[in-house]
XYZ file of C-alpha atoms in Angstrom:
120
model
C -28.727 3.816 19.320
C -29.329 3.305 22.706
C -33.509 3.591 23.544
C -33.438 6.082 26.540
C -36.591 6.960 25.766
C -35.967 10.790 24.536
C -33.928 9.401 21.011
C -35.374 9.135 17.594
C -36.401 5.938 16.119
C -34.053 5.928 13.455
C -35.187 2.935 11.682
C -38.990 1.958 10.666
C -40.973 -1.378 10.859
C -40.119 -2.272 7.581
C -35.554 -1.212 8.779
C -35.440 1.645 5.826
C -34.427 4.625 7.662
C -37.474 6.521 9.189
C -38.652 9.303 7.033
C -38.882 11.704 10.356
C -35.862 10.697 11.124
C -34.260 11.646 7.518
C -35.948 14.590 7.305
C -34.601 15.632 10.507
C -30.958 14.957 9.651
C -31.492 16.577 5.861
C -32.848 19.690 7.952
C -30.023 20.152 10.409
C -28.008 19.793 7.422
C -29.678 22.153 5.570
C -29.929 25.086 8.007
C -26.374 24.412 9.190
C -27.399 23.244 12.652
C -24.592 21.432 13.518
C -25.212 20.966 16.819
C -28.298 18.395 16.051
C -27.138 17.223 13.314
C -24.212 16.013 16.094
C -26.367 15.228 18.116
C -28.933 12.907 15.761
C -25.782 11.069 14.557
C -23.559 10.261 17.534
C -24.479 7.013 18.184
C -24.931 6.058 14.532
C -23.808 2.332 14.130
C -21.233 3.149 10.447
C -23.869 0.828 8.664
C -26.661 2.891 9.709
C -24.199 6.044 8.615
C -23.840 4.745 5.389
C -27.601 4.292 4.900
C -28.172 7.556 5.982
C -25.214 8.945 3.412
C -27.238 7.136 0.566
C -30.872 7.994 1.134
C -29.524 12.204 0.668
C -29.279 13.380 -3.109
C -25.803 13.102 -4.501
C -25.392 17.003 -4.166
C -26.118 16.893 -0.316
C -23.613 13.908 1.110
C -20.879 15.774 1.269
C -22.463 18.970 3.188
C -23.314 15.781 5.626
C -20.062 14.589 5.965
C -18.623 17.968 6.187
C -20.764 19.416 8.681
C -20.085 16.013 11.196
C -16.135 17.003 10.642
C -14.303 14.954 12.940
C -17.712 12.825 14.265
C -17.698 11.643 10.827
C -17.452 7.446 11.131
C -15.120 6.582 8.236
C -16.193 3.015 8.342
C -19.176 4.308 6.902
C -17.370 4.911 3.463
C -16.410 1.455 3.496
C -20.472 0.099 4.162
C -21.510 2.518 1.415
C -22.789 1.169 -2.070
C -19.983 1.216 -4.642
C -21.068 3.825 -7.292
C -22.432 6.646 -3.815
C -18.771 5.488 -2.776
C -17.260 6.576 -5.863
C -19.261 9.710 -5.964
C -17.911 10.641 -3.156
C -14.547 9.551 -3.500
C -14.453 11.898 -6.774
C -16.090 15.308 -4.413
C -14.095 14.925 -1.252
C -10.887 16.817 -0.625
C -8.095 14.888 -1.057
C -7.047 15.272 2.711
C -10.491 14.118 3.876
C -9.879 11.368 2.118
C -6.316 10.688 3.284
C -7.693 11.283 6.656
C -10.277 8.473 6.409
C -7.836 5.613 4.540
C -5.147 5.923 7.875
C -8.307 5.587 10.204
C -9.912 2.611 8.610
C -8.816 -0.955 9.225
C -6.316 -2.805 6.511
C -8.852 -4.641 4.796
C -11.318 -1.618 4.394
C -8.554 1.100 3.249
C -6.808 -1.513 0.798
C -10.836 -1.802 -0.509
C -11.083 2.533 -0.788
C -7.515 2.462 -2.408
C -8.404 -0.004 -4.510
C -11.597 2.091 -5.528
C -9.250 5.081 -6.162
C -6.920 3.231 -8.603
C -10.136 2.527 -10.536
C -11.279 6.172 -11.088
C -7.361 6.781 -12.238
């Protein structure tokens, strides 16, 4: 993210994800405040995504991924530790999914296909 001043520090001093910053984004999730939850996330680098993806329970990703719709990065899936990956592979609507595989690069949609033939 770009430091104008006025944006969260998403990371802390140790580079785990800032526990404001977390509970902010869990929040906006929660009460359906899409708007900051936009807003926090823009500018999220698909690592930091990812990260972010991970450090909410298993039951919460995909209200995050749902409520950033279209924002969504779907490089993030492919930055995401395998078994969160596959968790989410197995709760996303097929079309989401679709949707993500023609966006990504080769390499990174042959990897998601790849994971799907496993779960087969």
């Amino acid at each position: 993210m770009a430091d104008t001043g006025t944006e969260r520090e998403i990371r802390d001093e140790w580079g785990s994800l800032s526990p404001e910053f977390l509970a902010a984004m869990q929040g906006a999730v929660h009460s359906g405040d899409k708007e900051a939850l936009l807003r926090e996330a823009k500018d999220l680098h698909a690592a930091d995504l990812a990260d972010l993806i991970e450090a909410f329970e298993p039951d919460e990703r995909v209200g995050l991924i749902s409520a950033l719709g279209r924002s969504f990065d779907v490089e993030a899936l492919a930055e995401l530790d395998e078994g969160v990956r596959d968790q989410l592979m197995e709760a996303l609507p097929a079309d989401v999914i679709a949707s993500a595989i023609k966006k990504l690069d080769t390499d990174d949609a042959a990897y998601l296909i790849e994971d799907l033939d496993k779960e087969d």
